[in-house]
mmCIF file of C-alpha atoms in Angstrom:
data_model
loop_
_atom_site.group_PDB
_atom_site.id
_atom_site.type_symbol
_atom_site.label_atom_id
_atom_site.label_comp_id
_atom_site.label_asym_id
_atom_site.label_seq_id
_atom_site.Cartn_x
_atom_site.Cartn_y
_atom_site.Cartn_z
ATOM 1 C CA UNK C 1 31.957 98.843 51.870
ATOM 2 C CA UNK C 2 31.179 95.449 52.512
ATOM 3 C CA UNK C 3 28.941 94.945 55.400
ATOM 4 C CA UNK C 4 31.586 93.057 57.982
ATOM 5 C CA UNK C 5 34.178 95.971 58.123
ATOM 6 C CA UNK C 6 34.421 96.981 61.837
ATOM 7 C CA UNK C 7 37.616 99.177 60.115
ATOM 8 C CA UNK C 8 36.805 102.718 58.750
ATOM 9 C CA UNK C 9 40.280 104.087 59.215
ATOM 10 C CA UNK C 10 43.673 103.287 58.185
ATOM 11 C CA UNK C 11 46.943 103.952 59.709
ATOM 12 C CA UNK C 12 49.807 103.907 57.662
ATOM 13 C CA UNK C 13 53.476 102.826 58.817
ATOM 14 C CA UNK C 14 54.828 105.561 56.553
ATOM 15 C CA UNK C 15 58.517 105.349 54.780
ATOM 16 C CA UNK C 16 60.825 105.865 57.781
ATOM 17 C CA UNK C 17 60.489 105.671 61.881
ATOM 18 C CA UNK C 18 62.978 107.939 62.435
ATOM 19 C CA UNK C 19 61.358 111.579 62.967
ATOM 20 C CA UNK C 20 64.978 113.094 61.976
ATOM 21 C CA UNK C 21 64.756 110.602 58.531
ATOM 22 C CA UNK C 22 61.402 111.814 57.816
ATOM 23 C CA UNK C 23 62.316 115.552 57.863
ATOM 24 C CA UNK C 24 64.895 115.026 55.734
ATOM 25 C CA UNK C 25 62.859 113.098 53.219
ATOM 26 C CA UNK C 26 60.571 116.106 53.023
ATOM 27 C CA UNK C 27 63.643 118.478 52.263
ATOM 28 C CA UNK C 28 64.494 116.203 49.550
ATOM 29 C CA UNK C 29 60.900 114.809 47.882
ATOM 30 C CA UNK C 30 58.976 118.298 47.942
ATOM 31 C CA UNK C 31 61.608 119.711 45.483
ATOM 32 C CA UNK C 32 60.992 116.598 43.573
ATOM 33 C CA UNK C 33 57.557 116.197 43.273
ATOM 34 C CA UNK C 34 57.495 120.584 41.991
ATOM 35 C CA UNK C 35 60.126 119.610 39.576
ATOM 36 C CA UNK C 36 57.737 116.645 38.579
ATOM 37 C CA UNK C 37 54.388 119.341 38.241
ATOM 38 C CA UNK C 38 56.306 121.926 36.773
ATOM 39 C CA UNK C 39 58.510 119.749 33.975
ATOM 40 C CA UNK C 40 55.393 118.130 32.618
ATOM 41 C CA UNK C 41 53.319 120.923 33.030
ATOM 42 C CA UNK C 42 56.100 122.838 30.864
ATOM 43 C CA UNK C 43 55.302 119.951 28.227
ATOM 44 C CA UNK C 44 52.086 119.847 28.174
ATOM 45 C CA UNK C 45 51.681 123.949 27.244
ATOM 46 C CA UNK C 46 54.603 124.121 25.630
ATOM 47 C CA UNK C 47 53.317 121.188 22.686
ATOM 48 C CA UNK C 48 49.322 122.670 23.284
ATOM 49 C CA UNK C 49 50.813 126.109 21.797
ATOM 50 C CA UNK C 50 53.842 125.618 19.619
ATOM 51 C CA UNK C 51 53.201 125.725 16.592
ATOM 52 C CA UNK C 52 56.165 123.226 15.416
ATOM 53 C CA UNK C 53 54.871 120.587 17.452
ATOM 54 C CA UNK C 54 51.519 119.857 16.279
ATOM 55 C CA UNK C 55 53.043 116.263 14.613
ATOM 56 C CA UNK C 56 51.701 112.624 17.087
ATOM 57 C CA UNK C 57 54.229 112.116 18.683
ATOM 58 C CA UNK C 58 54.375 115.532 20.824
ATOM 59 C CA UNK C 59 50.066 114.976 20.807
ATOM 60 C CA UNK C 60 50.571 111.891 22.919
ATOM 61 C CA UNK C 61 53.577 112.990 24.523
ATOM 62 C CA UNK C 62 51.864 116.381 26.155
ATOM 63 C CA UNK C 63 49.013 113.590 27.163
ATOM 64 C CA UNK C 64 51.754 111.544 28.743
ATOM 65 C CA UNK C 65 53.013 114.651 30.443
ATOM 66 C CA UNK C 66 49.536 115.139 31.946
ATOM 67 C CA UNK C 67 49.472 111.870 33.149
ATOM 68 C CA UNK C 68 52.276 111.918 34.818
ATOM 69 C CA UNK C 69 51.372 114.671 36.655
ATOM 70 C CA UNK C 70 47.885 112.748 37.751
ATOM 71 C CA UNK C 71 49.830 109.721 38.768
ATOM 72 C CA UNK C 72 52.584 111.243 41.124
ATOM 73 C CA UNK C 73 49.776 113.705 42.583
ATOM 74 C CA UNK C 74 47.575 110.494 43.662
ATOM 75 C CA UNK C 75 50.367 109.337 45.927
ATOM 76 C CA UNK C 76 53.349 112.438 46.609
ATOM 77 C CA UNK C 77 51.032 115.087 48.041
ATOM 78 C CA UNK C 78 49.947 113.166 50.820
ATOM 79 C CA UNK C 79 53.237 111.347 51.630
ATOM 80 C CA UNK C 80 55.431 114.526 52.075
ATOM 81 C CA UNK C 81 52.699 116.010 54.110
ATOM 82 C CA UNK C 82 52.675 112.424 56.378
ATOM 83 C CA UNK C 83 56.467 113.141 56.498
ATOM 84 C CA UNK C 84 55.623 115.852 59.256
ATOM 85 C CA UNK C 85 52.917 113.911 60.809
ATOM 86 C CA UNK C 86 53.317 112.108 63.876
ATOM 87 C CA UNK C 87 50.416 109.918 62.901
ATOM 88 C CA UNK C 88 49.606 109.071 59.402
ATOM 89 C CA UNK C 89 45.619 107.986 59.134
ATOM 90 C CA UNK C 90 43.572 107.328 55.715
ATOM 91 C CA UNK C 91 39.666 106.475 55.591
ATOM 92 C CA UNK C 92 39.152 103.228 54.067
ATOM 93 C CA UNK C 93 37.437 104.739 51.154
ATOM 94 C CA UNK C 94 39.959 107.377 50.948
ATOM 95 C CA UNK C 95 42.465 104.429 50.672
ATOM 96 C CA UNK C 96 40.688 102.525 48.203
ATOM 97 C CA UNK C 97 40.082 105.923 46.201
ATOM 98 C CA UNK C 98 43.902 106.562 46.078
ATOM 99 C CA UNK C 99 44.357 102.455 44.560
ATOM 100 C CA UNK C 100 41.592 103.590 41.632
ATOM 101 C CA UNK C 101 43.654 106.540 40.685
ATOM 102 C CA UNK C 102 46.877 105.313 40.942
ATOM 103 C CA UNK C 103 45.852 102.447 38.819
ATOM 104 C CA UNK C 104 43.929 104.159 36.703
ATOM 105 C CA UNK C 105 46.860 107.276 35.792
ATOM 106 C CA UNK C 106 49.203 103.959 35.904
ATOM 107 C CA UNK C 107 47.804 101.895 33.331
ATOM 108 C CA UNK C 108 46.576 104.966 31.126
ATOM 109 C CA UNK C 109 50.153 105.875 30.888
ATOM 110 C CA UNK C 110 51.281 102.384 30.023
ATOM 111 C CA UNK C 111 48.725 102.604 27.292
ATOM 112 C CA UNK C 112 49.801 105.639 25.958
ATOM 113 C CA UNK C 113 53.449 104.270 25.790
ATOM 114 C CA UNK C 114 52.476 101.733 23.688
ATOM 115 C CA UNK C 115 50.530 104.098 21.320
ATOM 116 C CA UNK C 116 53.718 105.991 21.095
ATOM 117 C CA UNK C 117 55.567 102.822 20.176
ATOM 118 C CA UNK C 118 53.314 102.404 17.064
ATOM 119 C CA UNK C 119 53.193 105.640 15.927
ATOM 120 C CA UNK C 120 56.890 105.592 15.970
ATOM 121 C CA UNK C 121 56.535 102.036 14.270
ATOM 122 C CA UNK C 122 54.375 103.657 11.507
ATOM 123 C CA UNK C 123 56.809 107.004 11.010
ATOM 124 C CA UNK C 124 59.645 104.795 10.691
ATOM 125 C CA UNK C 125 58.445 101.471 8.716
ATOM 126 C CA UNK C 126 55.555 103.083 6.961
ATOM 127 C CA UNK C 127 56.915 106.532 6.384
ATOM 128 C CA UNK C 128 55.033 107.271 3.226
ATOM 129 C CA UNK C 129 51.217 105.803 4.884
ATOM 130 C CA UNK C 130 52.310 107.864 7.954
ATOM 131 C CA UNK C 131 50.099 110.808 7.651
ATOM 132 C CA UNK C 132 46.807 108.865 6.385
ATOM 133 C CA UNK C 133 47.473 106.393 9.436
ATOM 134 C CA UNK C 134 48.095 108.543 12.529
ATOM 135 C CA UNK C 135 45.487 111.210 11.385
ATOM 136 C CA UNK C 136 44.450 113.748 14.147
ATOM 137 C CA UNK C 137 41.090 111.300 14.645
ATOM 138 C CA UNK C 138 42.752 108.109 14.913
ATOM 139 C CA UNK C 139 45.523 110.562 17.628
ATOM 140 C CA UNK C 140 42.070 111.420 19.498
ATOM 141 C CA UNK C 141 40.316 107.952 19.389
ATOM 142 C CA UNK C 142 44.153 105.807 20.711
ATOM 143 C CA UNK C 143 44.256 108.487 23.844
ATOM 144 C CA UNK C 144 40.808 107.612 24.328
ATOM 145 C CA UNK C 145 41.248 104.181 24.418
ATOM 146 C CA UNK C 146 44.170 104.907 27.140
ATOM 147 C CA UNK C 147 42.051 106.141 29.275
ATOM 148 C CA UNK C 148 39.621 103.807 29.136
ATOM 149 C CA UNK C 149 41.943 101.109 29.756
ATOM 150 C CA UNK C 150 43.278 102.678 32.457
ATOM 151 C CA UNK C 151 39.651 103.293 33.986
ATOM 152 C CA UNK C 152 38.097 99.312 33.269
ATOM 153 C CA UNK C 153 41.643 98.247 35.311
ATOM 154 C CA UNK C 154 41.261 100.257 38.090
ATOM 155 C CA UNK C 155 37.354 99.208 38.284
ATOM 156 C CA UNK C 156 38.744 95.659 38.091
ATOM 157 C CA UNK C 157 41.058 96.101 41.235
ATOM 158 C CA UNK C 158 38.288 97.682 43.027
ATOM 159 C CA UNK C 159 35.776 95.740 42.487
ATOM 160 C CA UNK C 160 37.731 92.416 43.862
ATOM 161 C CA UNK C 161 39.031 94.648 46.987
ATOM 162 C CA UNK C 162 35.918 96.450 48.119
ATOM 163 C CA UNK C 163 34.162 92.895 49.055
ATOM 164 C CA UNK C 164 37.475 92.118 51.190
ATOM 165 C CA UNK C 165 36.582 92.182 55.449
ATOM 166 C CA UNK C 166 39.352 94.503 57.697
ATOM 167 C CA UNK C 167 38.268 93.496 61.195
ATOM 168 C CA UNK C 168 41.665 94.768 62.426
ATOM 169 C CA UNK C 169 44.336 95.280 62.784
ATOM 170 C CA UNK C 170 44.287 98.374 60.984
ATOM 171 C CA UNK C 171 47.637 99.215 60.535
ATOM 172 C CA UNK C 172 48.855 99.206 56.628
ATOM 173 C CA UNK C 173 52.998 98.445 56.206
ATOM 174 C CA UNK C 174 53.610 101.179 53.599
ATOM 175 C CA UNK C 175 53.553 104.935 52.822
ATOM 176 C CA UNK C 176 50.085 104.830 50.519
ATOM 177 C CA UNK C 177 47.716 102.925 49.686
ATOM 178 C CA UNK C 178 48.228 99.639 47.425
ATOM 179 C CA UNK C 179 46.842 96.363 46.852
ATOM 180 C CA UNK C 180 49.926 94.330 48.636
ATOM 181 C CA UNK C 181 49.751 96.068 51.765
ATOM 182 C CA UNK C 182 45.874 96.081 51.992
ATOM 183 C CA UNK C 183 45.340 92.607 51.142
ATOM 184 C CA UNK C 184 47.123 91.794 54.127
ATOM 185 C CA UNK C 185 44.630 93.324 56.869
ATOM 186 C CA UNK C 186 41.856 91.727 55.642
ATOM 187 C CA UNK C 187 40.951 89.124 57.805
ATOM 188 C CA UNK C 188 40.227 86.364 55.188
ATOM 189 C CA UNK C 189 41.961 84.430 52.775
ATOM 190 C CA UNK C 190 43.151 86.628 49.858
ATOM 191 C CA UNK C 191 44.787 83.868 47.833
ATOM 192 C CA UNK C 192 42.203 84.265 44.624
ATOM 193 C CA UNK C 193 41.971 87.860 44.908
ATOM 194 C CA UNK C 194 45.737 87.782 44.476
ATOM 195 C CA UNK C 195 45.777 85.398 41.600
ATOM 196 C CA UNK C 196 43.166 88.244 40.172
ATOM 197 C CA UNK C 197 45.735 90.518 40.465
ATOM 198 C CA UNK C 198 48.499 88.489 39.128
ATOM 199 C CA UNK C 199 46.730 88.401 36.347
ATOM 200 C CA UNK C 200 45.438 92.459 36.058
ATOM 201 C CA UNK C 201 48.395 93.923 37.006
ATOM 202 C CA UNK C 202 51.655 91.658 36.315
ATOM 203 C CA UNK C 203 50.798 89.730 33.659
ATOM 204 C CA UNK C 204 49.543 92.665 31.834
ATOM 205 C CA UNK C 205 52.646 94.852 33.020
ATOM 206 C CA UNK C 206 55.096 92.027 31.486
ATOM 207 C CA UNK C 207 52.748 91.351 28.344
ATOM 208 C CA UNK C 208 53.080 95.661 27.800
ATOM 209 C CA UNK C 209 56.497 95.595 28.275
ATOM 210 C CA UNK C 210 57.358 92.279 25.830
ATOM 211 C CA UNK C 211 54.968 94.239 22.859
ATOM 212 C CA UNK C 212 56.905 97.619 23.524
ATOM 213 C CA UNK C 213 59.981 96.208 23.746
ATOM 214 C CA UNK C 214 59.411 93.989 20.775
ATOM 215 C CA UNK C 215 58.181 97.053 18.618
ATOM 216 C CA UNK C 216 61.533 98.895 19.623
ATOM 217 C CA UNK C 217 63.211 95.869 18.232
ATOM 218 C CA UNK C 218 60.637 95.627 15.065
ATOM 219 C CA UNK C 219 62.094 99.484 14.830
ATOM 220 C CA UNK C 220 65.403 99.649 14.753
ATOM 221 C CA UNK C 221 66.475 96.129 12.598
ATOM 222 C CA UNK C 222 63.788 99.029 9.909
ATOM 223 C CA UNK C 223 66.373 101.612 10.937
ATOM 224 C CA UNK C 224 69.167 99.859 8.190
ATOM 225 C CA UNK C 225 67.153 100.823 5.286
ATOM 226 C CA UNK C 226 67.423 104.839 6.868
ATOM 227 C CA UNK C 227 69.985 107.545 5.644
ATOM 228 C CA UNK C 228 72.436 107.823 8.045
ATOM 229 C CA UNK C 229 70.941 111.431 9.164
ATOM 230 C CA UNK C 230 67.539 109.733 9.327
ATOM 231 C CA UNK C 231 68.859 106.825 11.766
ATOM 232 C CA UNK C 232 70.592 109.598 14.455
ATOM 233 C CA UNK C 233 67.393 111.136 14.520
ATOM 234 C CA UNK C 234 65.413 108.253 14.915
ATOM 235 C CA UNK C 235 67.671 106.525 17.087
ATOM 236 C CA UNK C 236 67.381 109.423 19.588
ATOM 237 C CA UNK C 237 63.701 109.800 19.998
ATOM 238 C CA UNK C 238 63.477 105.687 20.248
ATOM 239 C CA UNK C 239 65.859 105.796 23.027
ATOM 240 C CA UNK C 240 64.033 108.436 24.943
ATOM 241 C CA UNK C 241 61.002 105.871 24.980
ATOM 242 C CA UNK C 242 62.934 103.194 25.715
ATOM 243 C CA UNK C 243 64.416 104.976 28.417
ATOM 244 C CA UNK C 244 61.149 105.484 30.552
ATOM 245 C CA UNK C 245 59.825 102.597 29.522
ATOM 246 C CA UNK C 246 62.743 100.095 30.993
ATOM 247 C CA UNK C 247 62.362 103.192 33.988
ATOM 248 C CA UNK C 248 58.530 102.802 34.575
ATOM 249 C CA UNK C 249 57.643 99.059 33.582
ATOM 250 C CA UNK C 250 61.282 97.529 35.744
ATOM 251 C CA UNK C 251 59.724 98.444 39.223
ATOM 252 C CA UNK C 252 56.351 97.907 38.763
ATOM 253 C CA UNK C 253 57.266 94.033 36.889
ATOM 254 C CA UNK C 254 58.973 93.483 40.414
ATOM 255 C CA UNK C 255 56.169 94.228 42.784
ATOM 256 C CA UNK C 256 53.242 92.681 40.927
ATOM 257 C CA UNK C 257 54.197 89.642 39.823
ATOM 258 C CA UNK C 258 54.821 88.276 43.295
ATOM 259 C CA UNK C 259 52.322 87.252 45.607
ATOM 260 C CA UNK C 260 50.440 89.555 47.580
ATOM 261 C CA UNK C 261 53.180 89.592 50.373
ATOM 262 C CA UNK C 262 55.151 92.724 51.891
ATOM 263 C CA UNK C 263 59.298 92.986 52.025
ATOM 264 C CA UNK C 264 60.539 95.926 52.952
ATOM 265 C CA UNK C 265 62.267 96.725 49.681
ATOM 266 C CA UNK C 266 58.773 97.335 47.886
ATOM 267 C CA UNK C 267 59.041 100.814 49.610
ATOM 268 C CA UNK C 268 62.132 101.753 48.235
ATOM 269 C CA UNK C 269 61.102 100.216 45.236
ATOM 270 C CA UNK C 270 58.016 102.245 45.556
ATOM 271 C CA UNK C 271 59.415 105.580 46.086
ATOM 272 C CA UNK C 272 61.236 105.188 42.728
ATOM 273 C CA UNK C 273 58.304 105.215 40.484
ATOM 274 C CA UNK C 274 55.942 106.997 42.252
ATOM 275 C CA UNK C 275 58.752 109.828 43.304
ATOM 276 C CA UNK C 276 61.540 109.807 41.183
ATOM 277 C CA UNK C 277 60.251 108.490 37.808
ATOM 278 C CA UNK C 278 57.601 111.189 37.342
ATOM 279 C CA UNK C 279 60.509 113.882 37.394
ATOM 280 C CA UNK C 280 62.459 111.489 34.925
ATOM 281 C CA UNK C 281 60.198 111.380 31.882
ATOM 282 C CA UNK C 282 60.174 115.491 31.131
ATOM 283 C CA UNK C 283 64.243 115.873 31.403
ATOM 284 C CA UNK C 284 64.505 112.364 29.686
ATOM 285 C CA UNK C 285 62.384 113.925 27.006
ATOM 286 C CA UNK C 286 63.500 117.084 26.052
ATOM 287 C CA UNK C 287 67.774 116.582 26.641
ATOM 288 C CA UNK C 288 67.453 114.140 23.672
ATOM 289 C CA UNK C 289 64.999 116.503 21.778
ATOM 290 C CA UNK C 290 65.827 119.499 19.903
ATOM 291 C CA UNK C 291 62.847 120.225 19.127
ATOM 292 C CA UNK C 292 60.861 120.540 22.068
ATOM 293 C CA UNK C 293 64.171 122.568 23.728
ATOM 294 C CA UNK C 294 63.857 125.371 20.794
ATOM 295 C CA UNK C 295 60.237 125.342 21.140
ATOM 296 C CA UNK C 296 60.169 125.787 24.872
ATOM 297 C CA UNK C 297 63.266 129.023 24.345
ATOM 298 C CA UNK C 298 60.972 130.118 21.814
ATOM 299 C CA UNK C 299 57.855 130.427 23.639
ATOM 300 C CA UNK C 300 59.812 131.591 26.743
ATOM 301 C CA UNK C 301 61.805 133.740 25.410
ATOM 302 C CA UNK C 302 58.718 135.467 23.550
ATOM 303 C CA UNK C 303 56.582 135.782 26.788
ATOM 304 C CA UNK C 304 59.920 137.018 29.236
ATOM 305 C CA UNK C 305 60.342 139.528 25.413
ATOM 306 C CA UNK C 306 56.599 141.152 25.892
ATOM 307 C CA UNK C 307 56.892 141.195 29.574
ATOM 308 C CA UNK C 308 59.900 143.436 28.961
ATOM 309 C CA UNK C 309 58.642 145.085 26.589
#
């Protein structure tokens, strides 16, 4: 910590005042956040032992799965139990801890939905190179690289906030831990920091969404030369992806390319794609898949077969 921090403790404003509000909130976000664990937890085993979906795109879809799963359990835990707490309090390194790993599981899983927009580029445009292309290695090495995007960003946001004074007050205007909220209890001028993250975090979160957005486009003008069999299918998957990518990159586009200011519709804003989104991506996933729906009655229905048996 940097050596003129008389802070050591945060305390956090939370979602709500209301007590009543809160309690409600935690009725309604616990169920949430198991549906979250437990949808892309069912992904993630269900692709790890089917044998029918061994192909890329359920490889980086049971890592996206897993991510998910990181990225809501940085923030969700710890704001449902607040819900019941009179006082919410975070350490200062527990709050800077919670920004590594929330932009660390954030970008990784921005980085893997780009990877899954080129290999569904290469299955679609370059259907007979597919195979040689998006070769279990070159799967392994592009997750890889996901994470260690995700990992040089979040060293990148610490790195500019851990020099930062908080003198006091110590009060942060938000339910967890981000880089808006904190930047405005330190007690200097956070102007270039902010450009910094301009740069790290919106610029990079519009430039993602442009290239994905572009490849979707790039795929579906290739879609024309398709049977008409071959277009439905492809047409299906594609708009799953698009689907949770307009979900995931349309919130976080809105926060960080402002400057480092707080409104009070960031929270709301907040809640849906640390809360809500998570949950999305597994029922956005398999309603529009066959595939993974017969594999996960398949393995279900074998496992509740023996248990019977």
């Amino acid at each position: 910590m940097a050596g003129s921090n008389n802070v050591t403790e945060l305390i956090i404003t939370g979602l709500f005042q209301d007590p009543e509000v809160q309690r409600v909130c935690f009725v309604l976000f616990l169920p949430v956040y198991l549906a979250t664990v437990v949808g892309n937890g069912l992904i993630v085993v269900t692709v790890n032992i089917s044998k029918s979906l061994h192909s890329p795109m359920y490889f980086f879809l049971s890592y996206l799965s897993l991510v998910e799963i990181c990225y809501s359990s940085t923030v969700v835990p710890k704001f449902i139990n607040d819900l019941l707490a009179k006082i919410k309090t975070i350490s200062l390194k527990g709050c800077l801890a919670q920004i590594f790993f929330f932009h660390f599981f954030g970008v990784t899983e921005i980085l893997l939905l780009a990877v899954m927009a080129y290999d569904r580029y290469v299955a679609i445009c370059k259907p007979l190179y597919y195979t040689a292309i998006m070769s279990r290695p070159v799967c392994h090495r592009l997750v890889v690289g996901s994470w260690l995007g995700g990992f040089f960003h979040s060293i990148i946001q610490i790195f500019i906030t851990i020099p930062l004074p908080f003198c006091g007050p110590n009060v942060i205007d938000h339910y967890f831990c981000d880089l808006h909220p904190l930047f405005k209890i330190s007690c200097t001028d956070t102007f270039v920091v902010g450009i910094i993250m301009f740069v790290n975090s919106g610029l990079f979160s519009v430039f993602s969404f442009l290239f994905l957005v572009s490849s979707y486009i790039v795929i579906l003008f290739n879609l024309r030369n398709h049977s008409a069999e071959g277009r439905r299918k492809a047409l299906s998957t594609c708009a799953s992806h698009i689907t949770v990518v307009i979900l995931f990159f349309g919130p976080a586009i809105f926060l960080y390319l402002r400057p480092a200011s707080t409104y009070t519709e960031d929270k709301l804003v907040a809640v849906f794609y640390t809360v809500i989104t998570p949950m999305l991506n597994p029922i956005i996933y398999t309603l529009r898949n066959a595939e993974v729906k017969n594999a996960i009655r398949k393995l279900w229905g074998k496992k509740v077969n023996s248990r019977i048996g």
